[in-house]
Coordinates of C-alpha atoms and ligand atoms in Angstrom, one line a residue:
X551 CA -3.7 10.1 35.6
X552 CA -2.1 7.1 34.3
X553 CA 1.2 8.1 32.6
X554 CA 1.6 8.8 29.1
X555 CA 2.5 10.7 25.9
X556 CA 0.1 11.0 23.1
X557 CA -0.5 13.9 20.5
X558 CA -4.1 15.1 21.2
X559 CA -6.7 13.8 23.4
X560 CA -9.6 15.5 21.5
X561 CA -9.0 12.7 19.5
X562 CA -10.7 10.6 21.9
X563 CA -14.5 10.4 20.5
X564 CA -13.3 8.9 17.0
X565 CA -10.4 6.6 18.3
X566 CA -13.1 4.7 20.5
X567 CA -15.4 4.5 17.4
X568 CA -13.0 3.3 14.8
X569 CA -11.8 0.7 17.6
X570 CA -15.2 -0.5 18.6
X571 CA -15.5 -0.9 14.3
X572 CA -12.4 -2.9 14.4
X573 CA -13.8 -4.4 17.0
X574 CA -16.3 -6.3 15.6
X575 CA -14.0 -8.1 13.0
X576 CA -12.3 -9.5 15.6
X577 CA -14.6 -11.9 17.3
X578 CA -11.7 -14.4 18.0
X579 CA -10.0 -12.2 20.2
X580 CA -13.5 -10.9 21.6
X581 CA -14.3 -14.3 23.0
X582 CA -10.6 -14.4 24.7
X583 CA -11.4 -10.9 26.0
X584 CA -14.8 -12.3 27.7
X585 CA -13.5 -15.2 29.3
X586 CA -10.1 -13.0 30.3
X587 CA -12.6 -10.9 32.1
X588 CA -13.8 -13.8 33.8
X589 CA -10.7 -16.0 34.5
X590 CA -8.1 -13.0 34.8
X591 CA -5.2 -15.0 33.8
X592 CA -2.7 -12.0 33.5
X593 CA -3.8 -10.5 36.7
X594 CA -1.2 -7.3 38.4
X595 CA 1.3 -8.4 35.8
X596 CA 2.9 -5.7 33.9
X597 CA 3.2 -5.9 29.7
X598 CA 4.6 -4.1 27.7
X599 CA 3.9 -3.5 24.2
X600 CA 5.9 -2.3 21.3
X601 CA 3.0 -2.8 18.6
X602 CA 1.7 -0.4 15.4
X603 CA -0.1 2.0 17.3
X604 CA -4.0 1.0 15.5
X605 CA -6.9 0.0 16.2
X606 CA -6.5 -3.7 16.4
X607 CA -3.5 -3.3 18.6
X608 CA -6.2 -1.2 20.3
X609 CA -8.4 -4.2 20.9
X610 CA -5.6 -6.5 22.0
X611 CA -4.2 -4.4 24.4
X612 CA -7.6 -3.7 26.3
X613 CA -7.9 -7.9 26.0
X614 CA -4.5 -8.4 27.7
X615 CA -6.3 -5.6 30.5
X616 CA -9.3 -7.3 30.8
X617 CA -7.0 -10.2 31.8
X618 CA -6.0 -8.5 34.7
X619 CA -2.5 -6.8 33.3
X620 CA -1.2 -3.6 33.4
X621 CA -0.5 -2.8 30.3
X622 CA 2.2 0.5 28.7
X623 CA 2.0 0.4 24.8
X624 CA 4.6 2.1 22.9
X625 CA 4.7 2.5 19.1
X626 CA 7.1 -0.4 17.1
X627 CA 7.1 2.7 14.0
X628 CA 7.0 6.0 14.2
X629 CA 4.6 6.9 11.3
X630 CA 2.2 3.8 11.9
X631 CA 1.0 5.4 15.3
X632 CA -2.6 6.4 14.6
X633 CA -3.2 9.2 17.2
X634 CA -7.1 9.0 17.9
X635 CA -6.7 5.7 18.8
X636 CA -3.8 6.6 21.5
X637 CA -6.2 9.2 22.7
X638 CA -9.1 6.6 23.0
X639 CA -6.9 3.8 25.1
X640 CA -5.4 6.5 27.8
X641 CA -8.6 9.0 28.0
X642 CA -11.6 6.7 27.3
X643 CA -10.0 2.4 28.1
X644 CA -7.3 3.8 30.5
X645 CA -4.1 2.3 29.1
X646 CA -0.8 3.4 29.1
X647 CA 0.4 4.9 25.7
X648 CA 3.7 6.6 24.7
X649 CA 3.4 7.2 20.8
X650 CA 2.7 10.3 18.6
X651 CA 2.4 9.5 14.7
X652 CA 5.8 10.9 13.1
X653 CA 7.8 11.1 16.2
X654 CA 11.7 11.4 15.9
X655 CA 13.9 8.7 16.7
X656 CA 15.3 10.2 19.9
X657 CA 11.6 10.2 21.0
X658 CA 10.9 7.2 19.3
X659 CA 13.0 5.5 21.7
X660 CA 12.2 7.6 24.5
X661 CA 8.8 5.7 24.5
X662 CA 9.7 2.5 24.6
X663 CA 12.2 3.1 27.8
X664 CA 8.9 4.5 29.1
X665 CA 7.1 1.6 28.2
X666 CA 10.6 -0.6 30.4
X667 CA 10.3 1.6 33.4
X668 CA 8.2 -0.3 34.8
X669 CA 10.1 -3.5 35.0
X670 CA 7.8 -5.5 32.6
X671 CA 7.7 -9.7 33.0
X672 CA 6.0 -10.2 29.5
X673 CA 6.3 -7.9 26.5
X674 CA 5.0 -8.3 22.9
X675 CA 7.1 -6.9 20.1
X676 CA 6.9 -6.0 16.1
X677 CA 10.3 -6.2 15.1
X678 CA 12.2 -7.0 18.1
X679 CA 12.9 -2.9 19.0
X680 CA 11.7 -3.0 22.7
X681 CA 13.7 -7.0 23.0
X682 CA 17.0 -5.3 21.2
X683 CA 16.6 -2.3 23.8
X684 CA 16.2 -4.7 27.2
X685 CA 19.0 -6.7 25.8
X686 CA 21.5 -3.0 24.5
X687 CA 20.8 -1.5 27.9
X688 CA 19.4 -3.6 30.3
X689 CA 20.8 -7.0 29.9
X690 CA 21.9 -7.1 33.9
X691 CA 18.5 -5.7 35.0
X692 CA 15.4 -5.2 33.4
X693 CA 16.0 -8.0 31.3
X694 CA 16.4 -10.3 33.8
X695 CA 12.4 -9.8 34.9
X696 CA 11.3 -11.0 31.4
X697 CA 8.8 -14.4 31.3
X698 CA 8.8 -14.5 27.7
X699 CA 8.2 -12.0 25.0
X700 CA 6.0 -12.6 21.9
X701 CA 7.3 -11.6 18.4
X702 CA 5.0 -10.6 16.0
X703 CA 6.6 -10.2 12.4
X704 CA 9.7 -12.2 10.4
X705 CA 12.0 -9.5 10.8
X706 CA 11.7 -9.6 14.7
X707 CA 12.0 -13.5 14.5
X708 CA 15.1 -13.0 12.2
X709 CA 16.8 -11.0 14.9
X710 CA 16.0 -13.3 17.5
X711 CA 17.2 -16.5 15.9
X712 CA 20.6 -14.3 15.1
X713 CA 20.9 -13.2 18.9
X714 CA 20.1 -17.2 20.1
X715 CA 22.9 -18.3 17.7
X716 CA 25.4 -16.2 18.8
X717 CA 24.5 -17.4 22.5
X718 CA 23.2 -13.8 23.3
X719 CA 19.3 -14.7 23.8
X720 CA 18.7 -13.7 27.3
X721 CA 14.8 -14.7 28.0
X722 CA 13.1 -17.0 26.2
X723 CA 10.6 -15.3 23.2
X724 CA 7.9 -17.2 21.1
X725 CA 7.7 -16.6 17.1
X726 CA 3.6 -15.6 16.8
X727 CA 5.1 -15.0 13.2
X728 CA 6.1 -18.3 12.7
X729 CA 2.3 -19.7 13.5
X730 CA -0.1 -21.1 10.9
X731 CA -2.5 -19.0 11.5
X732 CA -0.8 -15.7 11.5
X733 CA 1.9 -16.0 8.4
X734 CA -0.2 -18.0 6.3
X735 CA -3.1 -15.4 6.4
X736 CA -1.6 -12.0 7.9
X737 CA 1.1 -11.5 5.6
X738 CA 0.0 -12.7 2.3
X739 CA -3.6 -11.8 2.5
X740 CA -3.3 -8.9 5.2
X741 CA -0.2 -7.1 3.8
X742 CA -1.1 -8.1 0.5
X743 CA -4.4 -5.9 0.7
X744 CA -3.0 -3.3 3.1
X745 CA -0.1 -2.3 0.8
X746 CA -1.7 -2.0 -2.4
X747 CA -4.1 0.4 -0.6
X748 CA -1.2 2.3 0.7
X749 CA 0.4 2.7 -2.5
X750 CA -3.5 3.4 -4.3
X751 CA -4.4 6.2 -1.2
X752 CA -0.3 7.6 -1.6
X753 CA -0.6 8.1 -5.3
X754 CA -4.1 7.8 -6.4
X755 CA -3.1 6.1 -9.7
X756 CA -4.6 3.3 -11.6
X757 CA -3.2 -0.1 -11.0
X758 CA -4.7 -1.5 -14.0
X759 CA -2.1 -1.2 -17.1
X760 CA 0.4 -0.4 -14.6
X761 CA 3.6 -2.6 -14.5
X762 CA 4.3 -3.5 -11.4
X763 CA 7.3 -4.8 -10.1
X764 CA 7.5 -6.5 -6.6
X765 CA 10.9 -7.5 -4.7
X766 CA 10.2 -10.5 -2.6
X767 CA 8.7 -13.6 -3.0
X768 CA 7.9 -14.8 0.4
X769 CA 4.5 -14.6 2.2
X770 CA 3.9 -11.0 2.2
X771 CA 5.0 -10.4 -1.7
X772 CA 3.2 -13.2 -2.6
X773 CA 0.2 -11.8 -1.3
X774 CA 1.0 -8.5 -3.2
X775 CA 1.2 -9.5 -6.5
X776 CA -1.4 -12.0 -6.0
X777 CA -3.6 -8.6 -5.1
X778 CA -1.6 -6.5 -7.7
X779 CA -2.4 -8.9 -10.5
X780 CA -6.1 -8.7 -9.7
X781 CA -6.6 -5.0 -10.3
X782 CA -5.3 -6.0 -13.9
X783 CA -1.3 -4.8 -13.5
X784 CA 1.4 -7.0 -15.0
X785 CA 3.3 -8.0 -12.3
X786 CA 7.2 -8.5 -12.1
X787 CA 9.2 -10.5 -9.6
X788 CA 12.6 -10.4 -8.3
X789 CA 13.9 -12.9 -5.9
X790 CA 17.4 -14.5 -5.0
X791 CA 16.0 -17.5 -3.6
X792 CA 15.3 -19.7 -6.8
X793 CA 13.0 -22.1 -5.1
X794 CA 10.5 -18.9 -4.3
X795 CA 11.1 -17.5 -7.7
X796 CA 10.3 -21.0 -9.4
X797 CA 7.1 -20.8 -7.4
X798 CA 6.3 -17.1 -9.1
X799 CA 6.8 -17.7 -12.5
X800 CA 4.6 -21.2 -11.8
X801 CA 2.1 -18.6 -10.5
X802 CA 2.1 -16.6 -13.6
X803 CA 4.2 -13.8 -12.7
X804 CA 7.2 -12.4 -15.2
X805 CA 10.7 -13.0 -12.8
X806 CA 13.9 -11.7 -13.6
X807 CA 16.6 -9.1 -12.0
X808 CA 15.8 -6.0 -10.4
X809 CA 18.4 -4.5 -12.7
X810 CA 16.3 -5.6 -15.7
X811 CA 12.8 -4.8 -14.4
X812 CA 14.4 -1.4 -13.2
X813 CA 13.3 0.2 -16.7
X814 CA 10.0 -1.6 -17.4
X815 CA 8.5 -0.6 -13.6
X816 CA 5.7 2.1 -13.1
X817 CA 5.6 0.8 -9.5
X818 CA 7.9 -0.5 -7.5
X819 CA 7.5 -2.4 -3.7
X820 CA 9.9 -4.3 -1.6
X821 CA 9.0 -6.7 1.1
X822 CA 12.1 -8.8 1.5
X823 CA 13.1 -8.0 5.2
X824 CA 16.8 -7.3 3.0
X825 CA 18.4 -3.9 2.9
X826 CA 19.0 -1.9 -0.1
X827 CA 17.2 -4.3 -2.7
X828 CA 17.1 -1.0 -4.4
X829 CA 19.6 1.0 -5.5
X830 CA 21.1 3.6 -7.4
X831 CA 21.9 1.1 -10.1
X832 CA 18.6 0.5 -10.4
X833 CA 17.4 4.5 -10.0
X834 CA 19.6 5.1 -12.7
X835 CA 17.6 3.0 -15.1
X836 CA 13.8 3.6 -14.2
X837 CA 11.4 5.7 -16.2
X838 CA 10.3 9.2 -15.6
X839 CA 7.6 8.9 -12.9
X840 CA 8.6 5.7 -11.4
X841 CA 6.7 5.3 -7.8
X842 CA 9.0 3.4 -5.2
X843 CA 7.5 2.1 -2.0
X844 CA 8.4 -0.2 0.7
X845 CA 6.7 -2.9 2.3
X846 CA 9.3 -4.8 4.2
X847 CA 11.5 -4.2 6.8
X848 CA 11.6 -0.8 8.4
X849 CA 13.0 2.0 5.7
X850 CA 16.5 0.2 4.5
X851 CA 15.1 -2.3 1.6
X852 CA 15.5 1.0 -0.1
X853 CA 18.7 2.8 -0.7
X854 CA 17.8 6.0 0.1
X855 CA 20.6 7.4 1.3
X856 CA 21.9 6.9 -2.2
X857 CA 19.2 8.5 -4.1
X858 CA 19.6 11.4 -2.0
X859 CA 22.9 12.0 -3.3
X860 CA 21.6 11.3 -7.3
X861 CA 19.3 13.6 -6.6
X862 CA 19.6 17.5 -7.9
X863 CA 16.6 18.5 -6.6
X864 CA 14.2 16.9 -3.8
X865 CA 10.8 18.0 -3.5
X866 CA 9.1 16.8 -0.4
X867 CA 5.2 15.9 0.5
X868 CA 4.6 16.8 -3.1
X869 CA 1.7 15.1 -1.9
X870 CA 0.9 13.3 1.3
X871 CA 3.7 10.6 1.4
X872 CA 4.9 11.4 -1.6
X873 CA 8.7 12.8 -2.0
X874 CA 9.7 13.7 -5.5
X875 CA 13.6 12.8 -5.9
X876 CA 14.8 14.9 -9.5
X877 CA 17.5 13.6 -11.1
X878 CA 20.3 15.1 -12.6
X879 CA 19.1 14.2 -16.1
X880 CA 14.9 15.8 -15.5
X881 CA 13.7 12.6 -14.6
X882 CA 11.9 12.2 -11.3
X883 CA 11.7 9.2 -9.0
X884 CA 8.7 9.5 -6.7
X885 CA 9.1 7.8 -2.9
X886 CA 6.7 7.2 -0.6
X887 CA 6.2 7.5 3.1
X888 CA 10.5 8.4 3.2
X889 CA 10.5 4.2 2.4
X890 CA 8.7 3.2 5.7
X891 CA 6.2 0.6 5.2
X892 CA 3.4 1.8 3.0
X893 CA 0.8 -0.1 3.8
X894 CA 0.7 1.7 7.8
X895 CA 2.0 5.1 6.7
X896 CA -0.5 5.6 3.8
X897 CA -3.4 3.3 5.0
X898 CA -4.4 1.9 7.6
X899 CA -2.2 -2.0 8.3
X900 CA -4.0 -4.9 8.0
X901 CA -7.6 -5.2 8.1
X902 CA -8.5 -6.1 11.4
X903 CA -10.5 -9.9 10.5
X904 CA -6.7 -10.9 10.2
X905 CA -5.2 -9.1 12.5
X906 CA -8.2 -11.2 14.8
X907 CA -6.2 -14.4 14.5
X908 CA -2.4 -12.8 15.3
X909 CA -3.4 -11.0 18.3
X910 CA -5.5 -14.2 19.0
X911 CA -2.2 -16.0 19.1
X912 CA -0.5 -13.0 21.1
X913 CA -3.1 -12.9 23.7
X914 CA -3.5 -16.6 24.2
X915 CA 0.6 -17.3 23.8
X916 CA 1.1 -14.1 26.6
X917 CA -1.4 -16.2 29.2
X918 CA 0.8 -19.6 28.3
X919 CA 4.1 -17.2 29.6
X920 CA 2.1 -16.1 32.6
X921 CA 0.9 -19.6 33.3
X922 CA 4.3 -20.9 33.2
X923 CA 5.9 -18.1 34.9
X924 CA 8.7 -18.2 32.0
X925 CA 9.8 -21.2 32.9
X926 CA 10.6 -21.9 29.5
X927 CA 14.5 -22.8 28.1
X928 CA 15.9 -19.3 26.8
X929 CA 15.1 -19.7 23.1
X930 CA 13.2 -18.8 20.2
X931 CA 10.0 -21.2 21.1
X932 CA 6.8 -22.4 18.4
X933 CA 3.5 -21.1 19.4
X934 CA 2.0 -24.6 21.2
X935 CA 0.2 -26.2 17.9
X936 CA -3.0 -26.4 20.3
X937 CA -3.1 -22.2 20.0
X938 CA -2.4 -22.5 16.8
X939 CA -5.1 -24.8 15.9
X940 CA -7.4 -23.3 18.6
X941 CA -7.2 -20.5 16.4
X942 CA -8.0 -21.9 13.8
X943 CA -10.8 -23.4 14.7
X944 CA -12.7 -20.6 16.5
X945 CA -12.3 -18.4 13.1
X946 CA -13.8 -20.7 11.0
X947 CA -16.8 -21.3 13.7
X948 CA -16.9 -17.1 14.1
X949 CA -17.0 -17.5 10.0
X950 CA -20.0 -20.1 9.8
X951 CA -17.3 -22.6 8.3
X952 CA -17.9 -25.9 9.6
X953 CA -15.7 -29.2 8.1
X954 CA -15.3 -32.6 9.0
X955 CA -13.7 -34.4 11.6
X956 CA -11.8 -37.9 11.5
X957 CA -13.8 -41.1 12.4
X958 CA -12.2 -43.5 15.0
X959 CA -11.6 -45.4 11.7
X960 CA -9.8 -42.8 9.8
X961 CA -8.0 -41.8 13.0
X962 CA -6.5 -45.3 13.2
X963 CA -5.7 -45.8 9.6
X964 CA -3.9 -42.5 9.6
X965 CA -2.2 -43.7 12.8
X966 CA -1.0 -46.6 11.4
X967 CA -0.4 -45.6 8.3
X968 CA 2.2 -43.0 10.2
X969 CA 4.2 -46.2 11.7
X970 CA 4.7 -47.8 8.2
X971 CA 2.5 -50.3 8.7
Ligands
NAI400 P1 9.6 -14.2 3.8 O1 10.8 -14.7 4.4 O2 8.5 -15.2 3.6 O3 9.9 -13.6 2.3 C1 10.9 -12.7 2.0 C2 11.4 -13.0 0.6 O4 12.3 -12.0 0.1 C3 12.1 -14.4 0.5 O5 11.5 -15.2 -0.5 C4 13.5 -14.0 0.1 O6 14.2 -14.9 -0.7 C5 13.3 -12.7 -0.7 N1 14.4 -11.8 -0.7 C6 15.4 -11.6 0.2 N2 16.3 -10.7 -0.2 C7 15.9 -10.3 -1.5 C8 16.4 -9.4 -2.5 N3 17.6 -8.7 -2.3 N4 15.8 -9.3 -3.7 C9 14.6 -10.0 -3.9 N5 14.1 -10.9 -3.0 C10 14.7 -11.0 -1.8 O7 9.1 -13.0 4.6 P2 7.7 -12.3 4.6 O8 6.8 -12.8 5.7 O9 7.1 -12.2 3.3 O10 8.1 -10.8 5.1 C11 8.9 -9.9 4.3 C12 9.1 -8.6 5.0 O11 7.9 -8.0 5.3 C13 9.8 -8.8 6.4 O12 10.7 -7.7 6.6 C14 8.6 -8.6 7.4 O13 9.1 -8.2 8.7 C15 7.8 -7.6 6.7 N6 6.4 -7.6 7.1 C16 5.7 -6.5 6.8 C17 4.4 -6.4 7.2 C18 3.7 -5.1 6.9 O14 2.7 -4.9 7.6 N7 4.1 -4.3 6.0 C19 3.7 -7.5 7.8 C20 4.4 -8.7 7.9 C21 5.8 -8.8 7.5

């Protein structure tokens, strides 16, 4: 038996069916799978993968097999693991798993040193844990195996680009984040989606009349409000960058502080990638019933270290994901999913159709490492704009979309028209 840790394998019989579902919004990655069986680009390598444990991750990770790897996925959150899918990839696609939905940090981290053991050359990452772990522990060793790594989501390119400044990088890694065709669609329009629903499957409440008040302006939050304002709430930003906050308020959104939209919030969402963008400042102002939900970076954009000490009284799972925080004067804050990201505790991530394009880009960027054999400078590298536009491309075919192309003419007055002349 291939080695592994999952919850429950009975699990099996529905994991396969909801990733076969998944499956066929993600016809991108379907044709790489098809000609990976074919061409077996990635053959007896070994990948690792520290990815949300779903069923898109599902279908990449039986792609980057097809193409010949041997793959060990480990879980990049302990509450996004969805456990019928880990069933279906050991017990029914026979792949390497090590992730149980709420595991504790300790095993947590246990996984993804199971997921190292066996000295990996490529690995794929969501927020740089399984990188930060080869470069903690095994910077003389294992570390020194690595090809390339693919990073999936800003915060993972954010720690990257810190560790190449300070001359620490020790492999080179490419930002699949940083690619047209993931931010531009995943985040805005995939977390944009996915998090409401969290927040509407958490709570159940009504979005319409709701104020709601969102902490970020970037790709992800724009996508939010964008998605928030369309179920009829008024939406609220906050931002510290004024360019981004210029572009809200051009948008149509209300911007000011999170100190004065503290009191006039129903709902609340981060998705900065910055810590503490709540705090008790802000707890102490908010009504009775406030909801509070993150959608950012991992569970520190919320202080809640410090509402657990406001707190008189908590009150936890008062529903699924839901903890109720009481305040000394009878008010209640309501948290969900402990201030993990929403949108994977409470629903399911992104839809698959976008996740199509990013694991597109992981799958294709992970045969350009194997191709090269690493032999990259160690940095944080672009996607090649070919993958990117490859990408691209293929979607709108698999989407019936078809658009024009340049003439020679056009080609060579844009040309020249480049050099000034
Ligand atoms: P981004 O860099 O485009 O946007 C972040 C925005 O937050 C920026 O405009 C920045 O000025 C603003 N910001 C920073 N500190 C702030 C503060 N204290 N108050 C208000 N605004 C602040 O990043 P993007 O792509 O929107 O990602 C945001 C976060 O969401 C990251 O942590 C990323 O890893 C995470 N993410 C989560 C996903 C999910 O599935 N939930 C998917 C993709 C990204």
């Amino acid at each position: 038996m291939i080695p592994h840790d999952i919850k429950d394998p009975s699990l099996v019989e529905m994991g396969v069916k909801r990733i076969e579902w998944a499956e066929r919004d993600m016809p991108v990655l379907r044709k790489i799978r098809e000609r990976f069986e074919r061409e077996k680009p990635l053959e007896g390598i070994n990948v690792a993968a520290c990815l949300h444990v779903t069923t898109e991750t599902a279908n990449l990770v039986r792609t980057l097999a097809a193409g010949g790897a041997n793959v060990r996925l480990c879980a990049s959150n302990p509450l996004s693991t969805q456990d019928d899918v880990a069933a279906a990839l050991v017990h029914h696609y026979g792949i390497s798993v090590f992730a149980i939905k709420g595991e504790d940090t300790d095993t947590y981290y246990q996984h993804i040193e199971a997921c190292l053991e066996f000295d990996p050359k490529i690995t794929h990452d969501d927020g740089a844990d399984l990188v930060a772990t080869l470069h903690e522990k095994y910077a003389d060793t294992k570390a020194k195996n690595i090809w390339g790594s693919m990073e999936e989501t800003t915060t993972g390119v954010i720690r990257l680009k810190a560790l190449e400044k300070q001359g620490k990088l020790l492999f080179p890694v490419f930002a699949i984040n940083d690619a047209m065709t993931k931010h531009l669609f995943d985040n805005r329009y995939g977390t944009g989606q996915s998090t409401l629903d969290g927040i509407i499957r958490a709570t159940n409440r009504l979005i319409a009349g709701m104020t709601v008040v969102v902490a970020g302006y970037g790709w992800c939050g724009r996508g939010f409000a964008m998605r928030a304002k369309g179920h009829g709430a008024r939406v609220i930003v906050t931002e510290v960058d004024p360019i981004k906050a210029l572009e809200a308020k051009m948008d149509g959104f209300e911007v000011m502080p999170m100190e004065k939209a503290a009191p006039l919030g129903d709902i609340f969402c981060t998705i900065t990638g910055d810590i503490n963008v709540i705090r008790p400042e802000h707890f102490e102002k908010m009504k009775d019933g406030a909801i509070v939900a993150n959608s950012g970076h991992f569970n520190v954009e919320i202080d809640i270290p410090g509402l657990e000490k406001m707190a008189k009284e908590v009150r936890r799972q008062v529903r699924p994901f839901v903890d109720q925080y009481i305040l000394p004067d009878g008010r209640s804050i309501f948290l969900l999913a402990e201030g993990r990201l929403i949108n994977l505790a409470a629903a399911e991530g992104h839809p698959a159709a976008v996740m199509d394009m990013s694991f597109a880009l992981q799958a294709l960027t992970g045969e350009y490492v194997a191709k090269n054999k690493g032999n990259f400078p160690v940095a944080v590298h672009n996607v090649p704009e070919e993958i990117d536009r490859w990408v691209a491309e293929i979607k709108l075919e698999t989407m019936g979309v078809e658009i024009d192309k340049l003439t020679e003419e056009q080609k060579k007055y844009l040309a020249s028209w480049d050099m000034g002349t």
